[in-house]
mmCIF file of C-alpha atoms in Angstrom:
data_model
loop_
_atom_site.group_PDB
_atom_site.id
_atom_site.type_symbol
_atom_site.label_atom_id
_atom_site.label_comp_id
_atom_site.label_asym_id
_atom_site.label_seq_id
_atom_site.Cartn_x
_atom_site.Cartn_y
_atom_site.Cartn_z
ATOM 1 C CA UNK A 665 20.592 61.715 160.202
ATOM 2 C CA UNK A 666 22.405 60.527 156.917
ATOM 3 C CA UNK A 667 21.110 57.342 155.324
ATOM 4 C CA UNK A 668 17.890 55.134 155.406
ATOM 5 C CA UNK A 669 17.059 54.111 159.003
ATOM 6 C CA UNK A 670 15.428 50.561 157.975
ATOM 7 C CA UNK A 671 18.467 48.744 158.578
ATOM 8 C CA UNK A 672 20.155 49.909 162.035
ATOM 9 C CA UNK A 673 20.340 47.961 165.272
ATOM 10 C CA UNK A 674 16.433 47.053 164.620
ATOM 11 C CA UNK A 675 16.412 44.915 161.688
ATOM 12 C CA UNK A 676 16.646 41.904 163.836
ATOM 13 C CA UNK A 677 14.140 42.626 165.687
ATOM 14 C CA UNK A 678 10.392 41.381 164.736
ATOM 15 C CA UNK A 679 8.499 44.504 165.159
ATOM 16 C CA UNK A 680 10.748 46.468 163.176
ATOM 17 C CA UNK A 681 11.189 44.346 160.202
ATOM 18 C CA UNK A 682 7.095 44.261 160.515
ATOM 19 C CA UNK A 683 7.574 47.745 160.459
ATOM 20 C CA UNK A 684 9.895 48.601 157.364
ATOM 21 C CA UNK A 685 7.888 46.478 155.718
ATOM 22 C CA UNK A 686 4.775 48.168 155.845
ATOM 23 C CA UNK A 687 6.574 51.157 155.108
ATOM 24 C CA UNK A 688 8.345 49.941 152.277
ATOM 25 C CA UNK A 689 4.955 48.450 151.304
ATOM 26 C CA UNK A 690 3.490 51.979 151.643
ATOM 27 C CA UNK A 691 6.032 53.686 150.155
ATOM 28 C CA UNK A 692 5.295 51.696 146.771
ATOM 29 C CA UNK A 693 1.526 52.096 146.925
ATOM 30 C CA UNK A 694 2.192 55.904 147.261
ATOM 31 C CA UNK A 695 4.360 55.383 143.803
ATOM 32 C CA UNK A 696 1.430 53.581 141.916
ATOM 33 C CA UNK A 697 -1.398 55.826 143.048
ATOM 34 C CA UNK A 698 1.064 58.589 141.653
ATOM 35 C CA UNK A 699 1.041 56.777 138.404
ATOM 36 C CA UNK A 700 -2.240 56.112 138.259
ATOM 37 C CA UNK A 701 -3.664 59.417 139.057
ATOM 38 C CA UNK A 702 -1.036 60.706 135.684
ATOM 39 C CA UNK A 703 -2.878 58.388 133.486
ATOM 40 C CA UNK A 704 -6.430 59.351 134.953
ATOM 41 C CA UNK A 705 -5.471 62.536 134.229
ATOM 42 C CA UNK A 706 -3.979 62.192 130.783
ATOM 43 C CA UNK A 707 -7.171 60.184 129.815
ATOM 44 C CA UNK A 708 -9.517 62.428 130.508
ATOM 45 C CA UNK A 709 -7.301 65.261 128.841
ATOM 46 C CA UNK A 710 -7.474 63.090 125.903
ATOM 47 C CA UNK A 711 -11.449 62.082 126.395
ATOM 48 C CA UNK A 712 -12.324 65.529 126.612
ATOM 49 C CA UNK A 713 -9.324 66.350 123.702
ATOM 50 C CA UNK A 714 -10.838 63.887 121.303
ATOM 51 C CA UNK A 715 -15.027 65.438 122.187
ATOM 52 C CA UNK A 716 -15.658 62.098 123.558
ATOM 53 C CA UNK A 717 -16.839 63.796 126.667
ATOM 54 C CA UNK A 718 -15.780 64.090 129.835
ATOM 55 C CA UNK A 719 -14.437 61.889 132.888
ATOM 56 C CA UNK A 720 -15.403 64.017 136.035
ATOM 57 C CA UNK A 721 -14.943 61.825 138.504
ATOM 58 C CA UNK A 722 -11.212 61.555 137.550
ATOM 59 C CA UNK A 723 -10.401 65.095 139.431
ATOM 60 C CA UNK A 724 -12.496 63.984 142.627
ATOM 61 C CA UNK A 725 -10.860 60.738 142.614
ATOM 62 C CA UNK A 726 -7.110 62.552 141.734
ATOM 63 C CA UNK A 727 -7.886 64.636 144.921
ATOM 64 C CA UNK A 728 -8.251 61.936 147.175
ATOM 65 C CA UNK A 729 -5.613 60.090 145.542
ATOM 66 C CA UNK A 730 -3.275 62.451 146.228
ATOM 67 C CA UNK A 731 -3.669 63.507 149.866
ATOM 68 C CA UNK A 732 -3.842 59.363 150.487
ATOM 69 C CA UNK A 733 -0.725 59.094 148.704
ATOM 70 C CA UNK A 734 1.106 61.997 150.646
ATOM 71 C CA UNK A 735 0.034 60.605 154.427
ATOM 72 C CA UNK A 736 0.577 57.294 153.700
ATOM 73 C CA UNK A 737 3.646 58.088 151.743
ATOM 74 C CA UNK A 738 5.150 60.057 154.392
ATOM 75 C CA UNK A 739 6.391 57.284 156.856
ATOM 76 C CA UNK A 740 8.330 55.875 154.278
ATOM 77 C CA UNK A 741 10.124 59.520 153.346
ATOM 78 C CA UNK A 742 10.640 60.016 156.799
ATOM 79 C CA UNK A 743 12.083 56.500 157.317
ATOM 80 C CA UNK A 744 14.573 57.059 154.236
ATOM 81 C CA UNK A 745 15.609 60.641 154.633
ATOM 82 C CA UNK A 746 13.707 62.004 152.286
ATOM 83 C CA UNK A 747 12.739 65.081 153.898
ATOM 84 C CA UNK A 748 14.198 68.132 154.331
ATOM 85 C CA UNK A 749 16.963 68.417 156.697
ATOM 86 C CA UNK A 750 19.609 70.756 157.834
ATOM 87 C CA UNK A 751 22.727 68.447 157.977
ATOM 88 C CA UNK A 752 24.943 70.456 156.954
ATOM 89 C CA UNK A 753 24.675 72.188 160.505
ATOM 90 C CA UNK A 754 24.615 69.076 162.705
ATOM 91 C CA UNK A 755 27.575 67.252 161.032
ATOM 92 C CA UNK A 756 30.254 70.234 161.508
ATOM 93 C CA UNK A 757 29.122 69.881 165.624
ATOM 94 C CA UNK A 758 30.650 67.346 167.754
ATOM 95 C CA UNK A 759 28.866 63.824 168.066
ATOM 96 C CA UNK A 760 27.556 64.435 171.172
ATOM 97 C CA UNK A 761 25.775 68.086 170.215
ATOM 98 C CA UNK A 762 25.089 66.897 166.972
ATOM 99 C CA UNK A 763 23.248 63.721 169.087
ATOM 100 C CA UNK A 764 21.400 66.061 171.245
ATOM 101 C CA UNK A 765 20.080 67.781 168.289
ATOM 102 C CA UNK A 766 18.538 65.376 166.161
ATOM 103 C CA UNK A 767 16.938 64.094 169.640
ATOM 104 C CA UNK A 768 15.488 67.483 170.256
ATOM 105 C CA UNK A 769 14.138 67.695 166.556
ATOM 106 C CA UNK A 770 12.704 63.519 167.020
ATOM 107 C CA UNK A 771 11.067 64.557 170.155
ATOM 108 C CA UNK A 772 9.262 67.820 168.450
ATOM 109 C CA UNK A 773 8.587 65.291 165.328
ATOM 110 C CA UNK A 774 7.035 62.884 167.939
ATOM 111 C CA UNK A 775 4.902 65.047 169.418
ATOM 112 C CA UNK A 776 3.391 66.481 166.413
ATOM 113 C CA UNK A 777 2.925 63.295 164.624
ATOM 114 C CA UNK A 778 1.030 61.837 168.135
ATOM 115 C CA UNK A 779 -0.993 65.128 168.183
ATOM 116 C CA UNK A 780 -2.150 63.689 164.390
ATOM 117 C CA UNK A 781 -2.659 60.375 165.134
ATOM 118 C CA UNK A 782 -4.496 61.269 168.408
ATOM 119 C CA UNK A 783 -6.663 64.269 166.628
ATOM 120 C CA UNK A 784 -7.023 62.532 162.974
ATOM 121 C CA UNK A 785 -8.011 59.079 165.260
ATOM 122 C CA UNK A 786 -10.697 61.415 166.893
ATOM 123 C CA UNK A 787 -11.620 62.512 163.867
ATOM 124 C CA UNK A 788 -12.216 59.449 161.853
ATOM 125 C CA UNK A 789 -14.341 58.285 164.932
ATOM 126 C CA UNK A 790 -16.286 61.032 164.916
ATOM 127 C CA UNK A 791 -17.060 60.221 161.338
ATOM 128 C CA UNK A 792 -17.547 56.921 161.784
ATOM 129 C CA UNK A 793 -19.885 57.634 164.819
ATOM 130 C CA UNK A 794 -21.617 59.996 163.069
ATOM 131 C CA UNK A 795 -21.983 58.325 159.649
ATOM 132 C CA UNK A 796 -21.128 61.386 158.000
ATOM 133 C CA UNK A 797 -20.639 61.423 154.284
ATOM 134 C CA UNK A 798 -19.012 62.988 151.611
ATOM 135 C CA UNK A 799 -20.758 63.807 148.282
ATOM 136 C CA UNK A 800 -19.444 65.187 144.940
ATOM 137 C CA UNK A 801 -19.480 63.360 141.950
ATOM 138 C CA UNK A 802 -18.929 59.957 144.720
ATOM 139 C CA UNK A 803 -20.588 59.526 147.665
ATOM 140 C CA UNK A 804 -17.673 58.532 150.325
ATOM 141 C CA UNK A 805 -18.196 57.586 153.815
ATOM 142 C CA UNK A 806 -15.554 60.269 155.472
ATOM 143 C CA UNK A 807 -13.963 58.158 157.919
ATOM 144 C CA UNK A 808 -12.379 56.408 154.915
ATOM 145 C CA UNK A 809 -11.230 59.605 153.943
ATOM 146 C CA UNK A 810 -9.662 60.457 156.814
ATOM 147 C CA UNK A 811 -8.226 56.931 158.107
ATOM 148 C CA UNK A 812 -4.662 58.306 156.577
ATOM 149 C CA UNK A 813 -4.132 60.730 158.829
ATOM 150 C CA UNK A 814 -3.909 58.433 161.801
ATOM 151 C CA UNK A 815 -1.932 55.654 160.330
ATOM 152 C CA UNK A 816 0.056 58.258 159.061
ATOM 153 C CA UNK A 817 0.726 59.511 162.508
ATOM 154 C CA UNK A 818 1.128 56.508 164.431
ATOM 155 C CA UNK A 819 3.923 55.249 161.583
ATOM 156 C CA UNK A 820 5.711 58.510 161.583
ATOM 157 C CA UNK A 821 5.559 58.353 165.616
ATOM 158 C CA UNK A 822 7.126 54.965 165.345
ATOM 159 C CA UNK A 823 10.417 56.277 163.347
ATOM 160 C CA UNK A 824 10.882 59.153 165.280
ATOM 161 C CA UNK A 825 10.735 56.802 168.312
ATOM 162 C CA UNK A 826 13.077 54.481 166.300
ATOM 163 C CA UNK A 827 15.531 57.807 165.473
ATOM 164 C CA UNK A 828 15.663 57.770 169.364
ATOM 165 C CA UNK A 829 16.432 55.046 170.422
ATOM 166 C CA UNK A 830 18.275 53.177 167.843
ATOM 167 C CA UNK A 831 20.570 56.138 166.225
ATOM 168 C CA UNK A 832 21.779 55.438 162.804
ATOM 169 C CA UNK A 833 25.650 55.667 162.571
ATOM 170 C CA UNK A 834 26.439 59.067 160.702
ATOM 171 C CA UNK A 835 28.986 59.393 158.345
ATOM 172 C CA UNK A 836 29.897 63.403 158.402
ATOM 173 C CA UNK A 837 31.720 63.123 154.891
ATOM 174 C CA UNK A 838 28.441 62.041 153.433
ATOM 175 C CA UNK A 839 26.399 64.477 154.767
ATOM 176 C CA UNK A 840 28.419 66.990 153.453
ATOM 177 C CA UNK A 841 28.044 65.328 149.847
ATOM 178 C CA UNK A 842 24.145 64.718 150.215
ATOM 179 C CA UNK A 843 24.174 68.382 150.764
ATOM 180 C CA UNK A 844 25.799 69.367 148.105
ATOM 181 C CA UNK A 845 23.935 69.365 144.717
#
């Protein structure tokens, strides 16, 4: 698929535009937490530089940050092609194998992200349920920790069931530049 898949047949339609914009929404709060986890980390570099002491929640909450940032960030990579992909194969293939393809790979990409949003939905109830808790330098309630996973999942799901359905027009001239660095 070449291009950002916000904007195909779907944008008129209410769910979707619901959709990219959580997504987009996503996307930028992935963006921030990856600024803000630099300056954490510069800060206490600089704390612990200058003998002031130390900051040691700032790796704890850098950790969390991070794998937050990367599931919720996801959907929105997926949505704008951000991933890895092997066009360069499917756009020397006729339409209609090239079609078949990326179907094959959406379905694969469906089922694995509904396997996460099933198991990581199962997991944050279990957490929930079991008022389990996490406790370093914070004491987190682990559900919260693990709530990305599933929304993760369930938005990923969403675009592969998009890529399905709706196919975005593909331009083989321009997957052939993209590829090329």
């Amino acid at each position: 698929m070449v291009g950002s898949t916000s904007d195909p047949n779907t944008s008129s339609q209410p769910f979707f535009r619901w959709y990219d914009r959580l997504v987009q929404l996503l996307g930028h709060a992935a963006g921030f937490v990856l600024g803000v986890m630099a300056v954490l980390i510069c800060l206490d570099i600089g704390v612990r530089y200058f003998g002031l002491g130390a900051l040691p929640w700032v790796i704890e909450l850098s950790e969390y940050l991070m794998y937050g940032g990367a599931f919720l960030g996801a959907p929105w990579v997926l949505r704008e092609n951000g991933h890895v992909a092997l066009d360069i194969v499917t756009s020397k293939l006729p339409a209609r194998s090239s079609r078949r393809i990326e179907v094959i790979a959406c379905l694969f990409g469906l089922l694995a992200c509904a396997a996460m949003a099933v198991y990581g939905g199962s997991a944050v109830y279990g957490a929930w349920h079991d008022h389990m808790v996490t406790v370093k330098t914070w004491r987190y309630h682990e559900w919260v920790l693990l709530l990305p996973i599933p929304i993760s999942g369930v938005l990923m799901a969403i675009e592969f069931v998009r890529r399905i359905l709706f196919p975005v027009p593909r331009d083989p001239a321009q997957a052939l530049q993209s590829a090329i660095p």
